[in-house]
Amino acid sequence: MPVSLPLPPPAAAQDDPAAEINRLAEELHIQNLRTHNVTRWVGGDLGSLDGTEVGIPAGTVLDDWTFVDLYDESVEVNVDDLDRPVVMNIWASWCGPCRFEFPFLTEYALHHETSYDLWFLNSGDTVSAAKRFLRDQAEGITNYFDTGDRFNDSIRMRVFPTTVLVDTDGTLLVAHSGVVTRTVMEFFEAVAANPDLGSVDASTIDIPDLGAIIGPVDSADTEPIVYGQQVVGELDDETWKRGYRFEGNAGDEVVITMTAADEGLDAYVVLIGPDGERLAENDDSSVGTTDSSIDMTLPETGTYIIVATRFLEADGFGSGGYSLQVATTDQQDPGQVGNANVLEIGIPVSGRLTFELKQQNYLLEATEGQVLRFTLTHDIPEERLNLQVRLGAGERLVPYTGTQNGELEVEAEVFETGSFSVYVSRPQNSRVGPITYTLLVTEVGEAGPPETDPTEQALSYGDTATGAIANDAVTQTFTFEGTAGDIVTIAVEATSGDLDTTLALIAPDGTT
């Protein structure tokens, strides 16, 4: 998960370093209330002390340490010999949050000018498991092993990950329990540069609503979607939010779902009403998932805005793809039956095929006689995607057909009313990254009688008409008015040439 981070300005460069530290402390306190993290600091504890914080207070002077390096050599660290403050990230290979924040911290360690040295300390783990994990991380970081968990125990650490800032005299300046963020790292930088400055009383901080910080959203900058439509997108540090708008009516019962396509993204969705007020937001739709959903009844008729973002928004560092859909509850489940998404005529859907997900399935309800046009486009034209449509496991409406130059358009007449399975897939041997596609099914028309010939003749009972058949005019049409129960005789005779005639009678409903 590559991360591109703006370098925060050193606190020493601020006009008032103490004020800058206090500003960051207040921001971190509010953020901790959202994330349920805790930061112990010599200037005051930040967040709600809930038993996850380290057991010793900030300001404690730590003893010397003995660690083991990657070469199994003992490393004696005398706190009196530290040239610069040290930030230590205490992690374990089995810890999901540790693994999540590791790329962010390695990027910080390797590419940022800081007022401290950044070390990684593996604890509560086996050396072999830790080394296997480190093989997949960036080279050049400083990592030690806390054998016997001695350092862990000395600060009475209670959760993984925990990140501490220690001054050059061994004083514990900051101990942050939980995943770090940019705000945490900026706070470490400010305190490391001026360890004797700053203090806050968290009880006096004005706490706003603890919702997503997304800033203003202009409807003109959003993408239109309709009920039942599925769209896909990607979020990263440059684009950490995307907006969509839809038209809703008062009383509509809607379900908005945002599903992360990559494990590195913690999805977060916000719904804004026609009056610009935030109506609802959601981080995790259920325990154990990073997907988001909103289920509500719309209060008024108008244009609604959906903001797809990530947890902690601009301050987050997760990235990856997602799919988003808004549907009414009376639509089929909304948009999914079993393992297949529901595809509706006239509503485009977008999807994302990866190494892990090579095929996406849809269900399409179609009626005998409909003529449907299937349009498939995707973002990597040199790659091929395949489309197939069939009735259950039976007859194919559209045979296995591939795109050319990123596009495919095919028409087919529905031969039987029913639920058709629509498959979009990428080749098994494809080696490119994610491929994003859009699939649209439109109705061209219905099969039935030929269109009326502008040269057709109207006849009455008893009339006789003449005409000519040639290669450029192989049919001629005549019409007459009839009454139910009439018994009629219609005859056609060739009067010249070698014409072999055929006659068809078409009823008012178009049947022959």
Short mmCIF file of C-alpha atoms in Angstrom, two decimals:
data_model
loop_
_atom_site.label_atom_id
_atom_site.label_comp_id
_atom_site.label_asym_id
_atom_site.label_seq_id
_atom_site.Cartn_x
_atom_site.Cartn_y
_atom_site.Cartn_z
CA MET A 1 0.00 0.00 0.00
CA PRO A 2 2.13 2.90 -1.22
CA VAL A 3 1.56 6.09 0.71
CA SER A 4 2.42 9.61 -0.35
CA LEU A 5 2.47 11.97 2.59
CA PRO A 6 2.93 15.72 2.80
CA LEU A 7 5.74 16.65 5.18
CA PRO A 8 4.32 18.57 8.13
CA PRO A 9 6.19 21.76 8.94
CA PRO A 10 8.52 21.39 11.97
CA ALA A 11 6.97 22.78 15.13
CA ALA A 12 10.13 24.81 15.73
CA ALA A 13 9.32 26.80 12.60
CA GLN A 14 5.96 27.93 13.96
CA ASP A 15 5.60 31.45 15.35
CA ASP A 16 4.37 30.01 18.66
CA PRO A 17 5.50 26.38 19.20
CA ALA A 18 3.52 26.01 22.43
CA ALA A 19 0.30 27.14 20.73
CA GLU A 20 0.96 24.74 17.85
CA ILE A 21 1.47 21.84 20.25
CA ASN A 22 -1.74 22.70 22.09
CA ARG A 23 -3.65 22.98 18.80
CA LEU A 24 -2.46 19.52 17.76
CA ALA A 25 -3.22 18.16 21.23
CA GLU A 26 -6.85 19.34 21.03
CA GLU A 27 -7.18 17.92 17.52
CA LEU A 28 -5.74 14.60 18.67
CA HIS A 29 -8.04 14.49 21.70
CA ILE A 30 -11.11 14.83 19.47
CA GLN A 31 -9.74 12.28 17.01
CA ASN A 32 -9.06 9.83 19.85
CA LEU A 33 -12.70 10.09 20.92
CA ARG A 34 -13.68 8.98 17.39
CA THR A 35 -11.13 6.17 17.15
CA HIS A 36 -11.33 5.08 20.82
CA ASN A 37 -7.58 5.51 21.13
CA VAL A 38 -5.74 7.07 24.07
CA THR A 39 -2.64 9.26 24.18
CA ARG A 40 -0.72 9.84 27.41
CA TRP A 41 1.36 13.02 27.27
CA VAL A 42 3.37 15.00 29.76
CA GLY A 43 1.11 17.96 28.97
CA GLY A 44 -2.11 16.04 29.68
CA ASP A 45 -3.89 12.82 28.70
CA LEU A 46 -5.82 12.91 25.41
CA GLY A 47 -8.87 10.79 24.71
CA SER A 48 -10.91 8.81 27.20
CA LEU A 49 -8.86 6.69 29.60
CA ASP A 50 -10.56 3.31 29.27
CA GLY A 51 -7.95 0.81 30.35
CA THR A 52 -6.23 0.55 26.96
CA GLU A 53 -3.67 3.23 27.80
CA VAL A 54 -0.16 2.35 29.02
CA GLY A 55 -0.07 1.79 32.76
CA ILE A 56 2.68 4.25 33.58
CA PRO A 57 2.14 8.01 33.38
CA ALA A 58 3.91 10.20 30.85
CA GLY A 59 6.92 11.85 32.45
CA THR A 60 8.25 8.57 33.85
CA VAL A 61 12.00 8.13 33.30
CA LEU A 62 12.63 4.73 31.73
CA ASP A 63 15.50 2.37 32.44
CA ASP A 64 18.11 1.27 29.91
CA TRP A 65 16.94 -1.29 27.33
CA THR A 66 18.35 -4.47 25.87
CA PHE A 67 16.97 -5.49 22.48
CA VAL A 68 17.92 -8.00 19.78
CA ASP A 69 18.50 -6.90 16.19
CA LEU A 70 17.72 -8.65 12.90
CA TYR A 71 21.05 -10.50 13.11
CA ASP A 72 20.26 -11.92 16.56
CA GLU A 73 22.81 -9.64 18.18
CA SER A 74 22.07 -7.97 21.52
CA VAL A 75 21.76 -4.19 21.41
CA GLU A 76 22.27 -2.25 24.64
CA VAL A 77 20.50 1.11 24.66
CA ASN A 78 21.64 3.51 27.35
CA VAL A 79 19.04 6.26 27.72
CA ASP A 80 21.80 8.70 28.66
CA ASP A 81 23.49 8.13 25.28
CA LEU A 82 20.55 8.96 23.02
CA ASP A 83 21.53 11.68 20.55
CA ARG A 84 17.93 12.40 19.57
CA PRO A 85 14.49 11.56 20.88
CA VAL A 86 13.20 8.14 19.78
CA VAL A 87 9.75 7.13 18.57
CA MET A 88 9.20 3.38 18.96
CA ASN A 89 6.31 1.62 17.27
CA ILE A 90 5.57 -1.56 19.23
CA TRP A 91 4.01 -4.15 16.93
CA ALA A 92 3.33 -7.85 16.36
CA SER A 93 2.92 -9.75 13.10
CA TRP A 94 -0.41 -11.26 14.22
CA CYS A 95 -1.88 -7.82 14.99
CA GLY A 96 -4.15 -6.58 12.19
CA PRO A 97 -3.96 -2.87 13.10
CA CYS A 98 -0.16 -3.18 13.33
CA ARG A 99 0.00 -4.60 9.82
CA PHE A 100 -2.39 -1.92 8.60
CA GLU A 101 -0.29 1.02 9.84
CA PHE A 102 3.12 -0.50 9.07
CA PRO A 103 3.46 0.81 5.45
CA PHE A 104 2.45 4.29 6.62
CA LEU A 105 5.13 4.27 9.31
CA THR A 106 7.85 2.83 7.07
CA GLU A 107 7.15 5.62 4.58
CA TYR A 108 7.50 8.09 7.43
CA ALA A 109 10.74 6.51 8.64
CA LEU A 110 12.37 6.43 5.22
CA HIS A 111 11.21 9.66 3.60
CA HIS A 112 10.60 12.29 6.28
CA GLU A 113 12.89 14.73 8.02
CA THR A 114 11.96 14.50 11.69
CA SER A 115 13.24 15.67 15.07
CA TYR A 116 13.42 12.06 16.29
CA ASP A 117 14.60 8.61 15.21
CA LEU A 118 11.84 6.13 14.33
CA TRP A 119 12.34 2.53 15.43
CA PHE A 120 10.12 -0.53 15.18
CA LEU A 121 10.00 -2.86 18.19
CA ASN A 122 8.51 -6.33 17.74
CA SER A 123 6.98 -7.68 20.94
CA GLY A 124 4.54 -10.39 21.99
CA ASP A 125 5.50 -12.34 18.88
CA THR A 126 7.89 -14.99 17.61
CA VAL A 127 11.04 -13.84 15.86
CA SER A 128 10.42 -16.18 12.93
CA ALA A 129 6.89 -14.85 12.33
CA ALA A 130 8.12 -11.26 12.61
CA LYS A 131 10.94 -11.86 10.13
CA ARG A 132 8.52 -13.42 7.63
CA PHE A 133 6.38 -10.30 7.85
CA LEU A 134 9.38 -7.98 7.51
CA ARG A 135 10.51 -9.71 4.31
CA ASP A 136 7.55 -8.09 2.55
CA GLN A 137 8.20 -4.60 3.94
CA ALA A 138 10.43 -1.79 2.71
CA GLU A 139 14.14 -2.14 3.41
CA GLY A 140 16.14 0.34 5.44
CA ILE A 141 14.02 0.61 8.59
CA THR A 142 15.37 0.04 12.10
CA ASN A 143 13.72 -2.94 13.79
CA TYR A 144 14.47 -4.58 17.12
CA PHE A 145 12.97 -7.51 19.01
CA ASP A 146 11.74 -7.09 22.57
CA THR A 147 12.81 -10.52 23.79
CA GLY A 148 10.83 -11.63 26.79
CA ASP A 149 8.55 -8.60 26.30
CA ARG A 150 10.63 -6.71 28.84
CA PHE A 151 10.11 -3.23 27.41
CA ASN A 152 6.45 -3.98 26.86
CA ASP A 153 6.08 -4.96 30.50
CA SER A 154 8.11 -1.99 31.76
CA ILE A 155 5.57 0.51 30.40
CA ARG A 156 2.64 -1.82 31.23
CA MET A 157 1.45 -1.80 27.63
CA ARG A 158 -2.10 -3.11 27.19
CA VAL A 159 -2.90 -3.00 23.45
CA PHE A 160 -1.15 -3.47 20.13
CA PRO A 161 -0.06 -1.31 18.47
CA THR A 162 1.37 1.23 20.89
CA THR A 163 3.77 3.98 19.82
CA VAL A 164 5.89 5.93 22.30
CA LEU A 165 8.09 9.02 22.18
CA VAL A 166 11.09 8.97 24.52
CA ASP A 167 13.30 12.02 25.15
CA THR A 168 17.11 11.95 25.15
CA ASP A 169 17.17 11.54 28.94
CA GLY A 170 14.84 8.52 28.90
CA THR A 171 11.67 10.46 29.80
CA LEU A 172 8.46 9.03 28.36
CA LEU A 173 7.00 12.09 26.64
CA VAL A 174 4.09 10.50 24.74
CA ALA A 175 2.51 7.04 24.60
CA HIS A 176 -0.21 6.53 21.99
CA SER A 177 -2.33 3.38 22.26
CA GLY A 178 -3.88 2.42 18.91
CA VAL A 179 -3.27 3.03 15.23
CA VAL A 180 -1.33 6.20 14.45
CA THR A 181 -2.52 8.89 12.04
CA ARG A 182 -0.97 11.96 10.45
CA THR A 183 -2.20 13.99 13.40
CA VAL A 184 -0.42 11.64 15.80
CA MET A 185 2.83 11.90 13.84
CA GLU A 186 2.57 15.70 13.63
CA PHE A 187 2.03 15.77 17.39
CA PHE A 188 5.11 13.57 17.95
CA GLU A 189 7.15 15.93 15.78
CA ALA A 190 5.97 19.05 17.62
CA VAL A 191 6.61 17.55 21.06
CA ALA A 192 10.01 16.07 20.09
CA ALA A 193 11.15 19.49 18.87
CA ASN A 194 9.93 21.26 22.04
CA PRO A 195 9.44 18.69 24.81
CA ASP A 196 9.06 21.28 27.56
CA LEU A 197 6.24 23.23 25.92
CA GLY A 198 2.50 22.84 25.84
CA SER A 199 -0.25 21.56 28.13
CA VAL A 200 -4.01 21.11 27.85
CA ASP A 201 -6.88 20.22 30.15
CA ALA A 202 -8.94 17.87 27.98
CA SER A 203 -12.05 18.49 30.08
CA THR A 204 -12.17 22.09 28.81
CA ILE A 205 -12.00 21.20 25.10
CA ASP A 206 -15.19 21.95 23.15
CA ILE A 207 -16.18 18.64 21.55
CA PRO A 208 -18.00 18.87 18.17
CA ASP A 209 -20.15 16.15 16.66
CA LEU A 210 -17.82 13.18 16.21
CA GLY A 211 -18.67 12.60 12.56
CA ALA A 212 -16.69 12.50 9.35
CA ILE A 213 -14.79 15.67 8.51
CA ILE A 214 -15.56 16.02 4.80
CA GLY A 215 -15.74 19.77 4.27
CA PRO A 216 -18.19 21.38 1.82
CA VAL A 217 -19.59 19.24 -1.00
CA ASP A 218 -20.79 20.96 -4.19
CA SER A 219 -23.55 19.09 -6.02
CA ALA A 220 -22.04 20.22 -9.33
CA ASP A 221 -18.90 18.23 -8.52
CA THR A 222 -20.79 14.99 -7.90
CA GLU A 223 -21.63 12.12 -10.24
CA PRO A 224 -25.31 11.36 -10.94
CA ILE A 225 -26.65 7.89 -10.10
CA VAL A 226 -30.13 6.36 -9.96
CA TYR A 227 -31.81 3.76 -7.81
CA GLY A 228 -30.39 0.32 -8.47
CA GLN A 229 -27.23 1.58 -10.15
CA GLN A 230 -23.86 0.30 -8.94
CA VAL A 231 -20.74 2.43 -9.40
CA VAL A 232 -17.11 1.81 -8.56
CA GLY A 233 -14.28 4.12 -7.59
CA GLU A 234 -10.93 4.38 -5.84
CA LEU A 235 -9.78 6.41 -2.87
CA ASP A 236 -6.23 7.43 -1.99
CA ASP A 237 -4.38 10.29 -0.33
CA GLU A 238 -5.03 12.67 -3.24
CA THR A 239 -8.68 11.70 -3.70
CA TRP A 240 -9.99 10.66 -0.29
CA LYS A 241 -13.66 11.39 -1.02
CA ARG A 242 -16.02 11.11 -3.99
CA GLY A 243 -19.52 12.51 -4.29
CA TYR A 244 -22.65 11.13 -5.96
CA ARG A 245 -26.14 12.61 -6.28
CA PHE A 246 -29.53 11.03 -6.79
CA GLU A 247 -33.14 12.17 -6.96
CA GLY A 248 -35.31 10.88 -4.14
CA ASN A 249 -38.92 11.27 -3.05
CA ALA A 250 -40.27 11.81 0.45
CA GLY A 251 -41.03 8.41 1.95
CA ASP A 252 -38.61 6.44 -0.24
CA GLU A 253 -37.01 3.67 1.82
CA VAL A 254 -33.43 3.46 0.61
CA VAL A 255 -30.37 1.36 1.31
CA ILE A 256 -26.94 2.77 0.49
CA THR A 257 -24.06 0.29 0.51
CA MET A 258 -20.34 0.95 0.11
CA THR A 259 -18.20 -2.15 -0.18
CA ALA A 260 -14.40 -2.06 -0.05
CA ALA A 261 -12.72 -4.00 -2.85
CA ASP A 262 -9.32 -3.90 -1.12
CA GLU A 263 -8.49 -4.81 2.46
CA GLY A 264 -6.47 -1.60 2.80
CA LEU A 265 -9.61 0.56 2.62
CA ASP A 266 -11.90 1.22 5.60
CA ALA A 267 -15.05 2.47 3.84
CA TYR A 268 -17.13 5.33 5.26
CA VAL A 269 -20.33 6.71 3.72
CA VAL A 270 -22.26 9.94 4.41
CA LEU A 271 -25.75 10.96 3.23
CA ILE A 272 -26.60 14.66 2.83
CA GLY A 273 -30.18 15.88 2.32
CA PRO A 274 -31.56 18.42 -0.19
CA ASP A 275 -31.18 21.19 2.41
CA GLY A 276 -27.46 20.47 2.82
CA GLU A 277 -27.87 18.92 6.27
CA ARG A 278 -26.14 15.64 7.07
CA LEU A 279 -28.78 12.94 7.54
CA ALA A 280 -26.75 9.82 8.29
CA GLU A 281 -23.29 8.31 8.15
CA ASN A 282 -21.75 4.92 8.77
CA ASP A 283 -18.30 3.45 9.25
CA ASP A 284 -18.75 -0.30 9.69
CA SER A 285 -22.08 -1.88 8.77
CA SER A 286 -21.43 -4.77 11.19
CA VAL A 287 -18.79 -6.13 13.53
CA GLY A 288 -15.80 -7.54 11.70
CA THR A 289 -16.31 -5.64 8.43
CA THR A 290 -14.91 -2.43 6.98
CA ASP A 291 -17.88 -1.99 4.62
CA SER A 292 -20.51 0.68 5.24
CA SER A 293 -24.27 0.98 4.81
CA ILE A 294 -27.12 3.42 5.48
CA ASP A 295 -30.76 2.32 5.70
CA MET A 296 -33.33 5.10 6.05
CA THR A 297 -36.58 6.68 4.88
CA LEU A 298 -36.04 9.90 2.92
CA PRO A 299 -37.66 12.90 4.65
CA GLU A 300 -38.34 15.03 1.57
CA THR A 301 -38.31 15.13 -2.22
CA GLY A 302 -35.17 16.51 -3.83
CA THR A 303 -31.53 15.92 -4.69
CA TYR A 304 -29.53 13.89 -2.18
CA ILE A 305 -25.75 13.62 -2.03
CA ILE A 306 -23.76 10.55 -1.05
CA VAL A 307 -20.13 11.01 -0.02
CA ALA A 308 -17.94 7.92 -0.30
CA THR A 309 -14.81 8.32 1.80
CA ARG A 310 -12.55 6.44 4.21
CA PHE A 311 -12.39 6.36 7.99
CA LEU A 312 -10.67 9.53 9.27
CA GLU A 313 -11.11 11.06 5.82
CA ALA A 314 -8.14 13.32 4.91
CA ASP A 315 -6.26 12.11 7.99
CA GLY A 316 -6.75 8.46 7.10
CA PHE A 317 -4.24 6.51 5.06
CA GLY A 318 -6.16 3.55 3.71
CA SER A 319 -6.51 3.31 -0.06
CA GLY A 320 -8.16 1.05 -2.61
CA GLY A 321 -11.23 0.43 -4.69
CA TYR A 322 -14.88 0.25 -3.68
CA SER A 323 -18.34 -0.29 -5.11
CA LEU A 324 -21.33 1.84 -4.13
CA GLN A 325 -25.05 1.40 -4.72
CA VAL A 326 -28.24 3.18 -3.70
CA ALA A 327 -31.47 1.21 -4.01
CA THR A 328 -35.00 1.26 -2.69
CA THR A 329 -35.97 -1.54 -0.33
CA ASP A 330 -38.63 -2.76 -2.76
CA GLN A 331 -35.95 -3.40 -5.36
CA GLN A 332 -34.71 -6.95 -5.33
CA ASP A 333 -32.57 -7.31 -2.20
CA PRO A 334 -31.26 -4.31 -3.00
CA GLY A 335 -29.23 -5.29 -6.05
CA GLN A 336 -28.18 -8.78 -5.05
CA VAL A 337 -29.58 -12.30 -5.22
CA GLY A 338 -27.32 -14.99 -3.83
CA ASN A 339 -23.88 -14.28 -5.28
CA ALA A 340 -25.25 -12.33 -8.26
CA ASN A 341 -26.03 -8.62 -8.54
CA VAL A 342 -29.35 -7.61 -10.05
CA LEU A 343 -29.01 -5.96 -13.46
CA GLU A 344 -31.81 -3.67 -14.58
CA ILE A 345 -32.50 -2.53 -18.13
CA GLY A 346 -31.46 1.07 -18.68
CA ILE A 347 -29.35 1.36 -15.51
CA PRO A 348 -25.56 1.10 -15.99
CA VAL A 349 -23.52 -0.86 -13.47
CA SER A 350 -19.80 -0.61 -12.85
CA GLY A 351 -17.52 -3.30 -11.54
CA ARG A 352 -13.91 -4.08 -10.82
CA LEU A 353 -12.17 -7.33 -11.74
CA THR A 354 -8.91 -8.22 -9.98
CA PHE A 355 -6.53 -11.17 -9.62
CA GLU A 356 -8.76 -12.50 -6.84
CA LEU A 357 -12.13 -11.64 -8.44
CA LYS A 358 -11.95 -12.64 -12.09
CA GLN A 359 -15.70 -12.83 -12.77
CA GLN A 360 -18.76 -10.84 -11.77
CA ASN A 361 -22.26 -12.32 -12.07
CA TYR A 362 -25.59 -10.55 -12.60
CA LEU A 363 -29.24 -11.57 -12.90
CA LEU A 364 -31.37 -9.93 -15.58
CA GLU A 365 -35.14 -10.29 -15.91
CA ALA A 366 -36.14 -10.24 -19.58
CA THR A 367 -39.31 -10.90 -21.57
CA GLU A 368 -39.69 -12.99 -24.69
CA GLY A 369 -39.56 -10.82 -27.80
CA GLN A 370 -37.47 -8.02 -26.30
CA VAL A 371 -34.45 -7.00 -28.34
CA LEU A 372 -31.66 -6.04 -25.93
CA ARG A 373 -28.40 -4.25 -26.55
CA PHE A 374 -25.49 -5.14 -24.23
CA THR A 375 -22.74 -2.50 -24.06
CA LEU A 376 -19.53 -3.33 -22.16
CA THR A 377 -16.63 -0.87 -21.83
CA HIS A 378 -13.53 -0.93 -19.62
CA ASP A 379 -10.53 1.19 -18.71
CA ILE A 380 -7.62 -0.91 -20.04
CA PRO A 381 -8.30 -1.23 -23.79
CA GLU A 382 -5.36 -3.53 -24.48
CA GLU A 383 -6.92 -6.12 -22.17
CA ARG A 384 -9.91 -8.29 -23.07
CA LEU A 385 -13.05 -8.79 -21.01
CA ASN A 386 -15.63 -11.41 -21.88
CA LEU A 387 -19.43 -11.26 -21.79
CA GLN A 388 -21.82 -14.19 -21.73
CA VAL A 389 -25.61 -14.26 -21.19
CA ARG A 390 -27.60 -17.45 -20.73
CA LEU A 391 -30.93 -18.65 -19.36
CA GLY A 392 -29.90 -20.43 -16.17
CA ALA A 393 -27.51 -23.20 -17.19
CA GLY A 394 -29.25 -23.60 -20.53
CA GLU A 395 -29.40 -21.82 -23.86
CA ARG A 396 -27.19 -18.79 -24.47
CA LEU A 397 -28.71 -15.44 -25.33
CA VAL A 398 -25.24 -13.97 -25.91
CA PRO A 399 -22.42 -16.46 -26.52
CA TYR A 400 -18.99 -16.04 -24.95
CA THR A 401 -17.86 -12.78 -26.61
CA GLY A 402 -14.79 -10.63 -25.96
CA THR A 403 -14.20 -6.89 -26.10
CA GLN A 404 -11.99 -5.20 -28.66
CA ASN A 405 -10.11 -2.03 -27.76
CA GLY A 406 -12.02 -1.90 -24.50
CA GLU A 407 -15.49 -2.02 -26.06
CA LEU A 408 -18.22 -4.51 -26.91
CA GLU A 409 -21.74 -3.96 -28.21
CA VAL A 410 -24.04 -6.84 -29.08
CA GLU A 411 -27.79 -7.15 -29.67
CA ALA A 412 -29.93 -10.21 -29.01
CA GLU A 413 -33.61 -11.10 -29.13
CA VAL A 414 -34.93 -12.70 -25.94
CA PHE A 415 -36.21 -16.17 -26.83
CA GLU A 416 -37.97 -16.92 -23.52
CA THR A 417 -39.21 -14.94 -20.53
CA GLY A 418 -37.11 -15.57 -17.42
CA SER A 419 -34.05 -14.75 -15.30
CA PHE A 420 -30.89 -14.62 -17.39
CA SER A 421 -27.40 -14.97 -15.92
CA VAL A 422 -24.98 -12.32 -17.18
CA TYR A 423 -21.25 -12.97 -16.72
CA VAL A 424 -18.42 -10.44 -17.09
CA SER A 425 -14.99 -12.02 -16.75
CA ARG A 426 -11.30 -11.47 -17.35
CA PRO A 427 -8.93 -14.14 -18.68
CA GLN A 428 -7.30 -16.40 -16.12
CA ASN A 429 -3.85 -15.53 -17.49
CA SER A 430 -4.36 -11.75 -17.30
CA ARG A 431 -1.45 -10.10 -15.49
CA VAL A 432 -2.57 -6.47 -15.29
CA GLY A 433 -3.95 -4.88 -12.16
CA PRO A 434 -7.62 -4.12 -11.48
CA ILE A 435 -9.82 -3.57 -14.53
CA THR A 436 -12.83 -1.27 -14.07
CA TYR A 437 -15.77 -1.77 -16.40
CA THR A 438 -19.26 -0.45 -17.09
CA LEU A 439 -22.08 -2.65 -18.34
CA LEU A 440 -25.32 -1.23 -19.74
CA VAL A 441 -28.33 -3.13 -21.06
CA THR A 442 -30.84 -1.16 -23.12
CA GLU A 443 -34.01 -2.20 -24.90
CA VAL A 444 -33.82 -1.69 -28.64
CA GLY A 445 -37.38 -2.78 -29.33
CA GLU A 446 -39.66 -5.78 -29.53
CA ALA A 447 -39.74 -8.45 -32.18
CA GLY A 448 -43.02 -8.43 -34.10
CA PRO A 449 -44.53 -7.65 -37.47
CA PRO A 450 -42.46 -5.81 -40.03
CA GLU A 451 -42.69 -2.06 -39.94
CA THR A 452 -45.50 -0.66 -42.09
CA ASP A 453 -44.41 -0.09 -45.66
CA PRO A 454 -45.05 3.53 -46.60
CA THR A 455 -46.19 2.22 -50.02
CA GLU A 456 -48.79 -0.20 -48.58
CA GLN A 457 -52.23 -0.23 -50.22
CA ALA A 458 -55.59 -0.26 -48.43
CA LEU A 459 -58.14 -2.75 -49.78
CA SER A 460 -61.80 -3.46 -49.16
CA TYR A 461 -63.64 -6.73 -49.49
CA GLY A 462 -63.95 -7.62 -53.21
CA ASP A 463 -61.02 -5.44 -54.34
CA THR A 464 -58.30 -6.72 -56.67
CA ALA A 465 -54.85 -5.16 -56.69
CA THR A 466 -51.73 -5.59 -58.80
CA GLY A 467 -48.10 -5.20 -57.91
CA ALA A 468 -44.54 -6.22 -58.76
CA ILE A 469 -41.88 -8.18 -56.88
CA ALA A 470 -38.18 -7.67 -57.65
CA ASN A 471 -34.77 -8.11 -56.01
CA ASP A 472 -34.91 -4.61 -54.55
CA ALA A 473 -38.55 -4.97 -53.39
CA VAL A 474 -39.18 -8.52 -52.22
CA THR A 475 -42.46 -7.77 -50.37
CA GLN A 476 -45.56 -5.70 -50.89
CA THR A 477 -48.06 -4.89 -48.15
CA PHE A 478 -51.82 -4.52 -48.29
CA THR A 479 -54.24 -3.70 -45.45
CA PHE A 480 -57.96 -4.15 -44.95
CA GLU A 481 -60.52 -3.68 -42.19
CA GLY A 482 -62.06 -6.89 -40.87
CA THR A 483 -64.62 -7.94 -38.26
CA ALA A 484 -64.38 -10.87 -35.87
CA GLY A 485 -66.17 -13.85 -37.42
CA ASP A 486 -65.63 -12.79 -41.05
CA ILE A 487 -64.71 -15.71 -43.31
CA VAL A 488 -62.29 -14.43 -45.96
CA THR A 489 -60.40 -15.82 -48.92
CA ILE A 490 -57.14 -14.18 -49.97
CA ALA A 491 -55.32 -15.29 -53.09
CA VAL A 492 -52.18 -14.16 -54.92
CA GLU A 493 -51.27 -15.22 -58.45
CA ALA A 494 -48.11 -14.72 -60.48
CA THR A 495 -48.89 -12.97 -63.77
CA SER A 496 -45.43 -12.97 -65.33
CA GLY A 497 -41.89 -14.25 -64.96
CA ASP A 498 -40.86 -17.19 -62.78
CA LEU A 499 -42.23 -15.80 -59.51
CA ASP A 500 -42.96 -18.34 -56.75
CA THR A 501 -45.39 -16.44 -54.51
CA THR A 502 -45.78 -16.57 -50.74
CA LEU A 503 -48.64 -15.02 -48.78
CA ALA A 504 -48.82 -14.10 -45.07
CA LEU A 505 -51.75 -12.71 -43.08
CA ILE A 506 -50.84 -10.64 -40.00
CA ALA A 507 -53.43 -10.01 -37.29
CA PRO A 508 -53.98 -6.63 -35.58
CA ASP A 509 -51.86 -7.82 -32.60
CA GLY A 510 -48.91 -8.50 -34.89
CA THR A 511 -49.14 -12.28 -34.90
CA THR A 512 -49.04 -14.21 -38.18
#
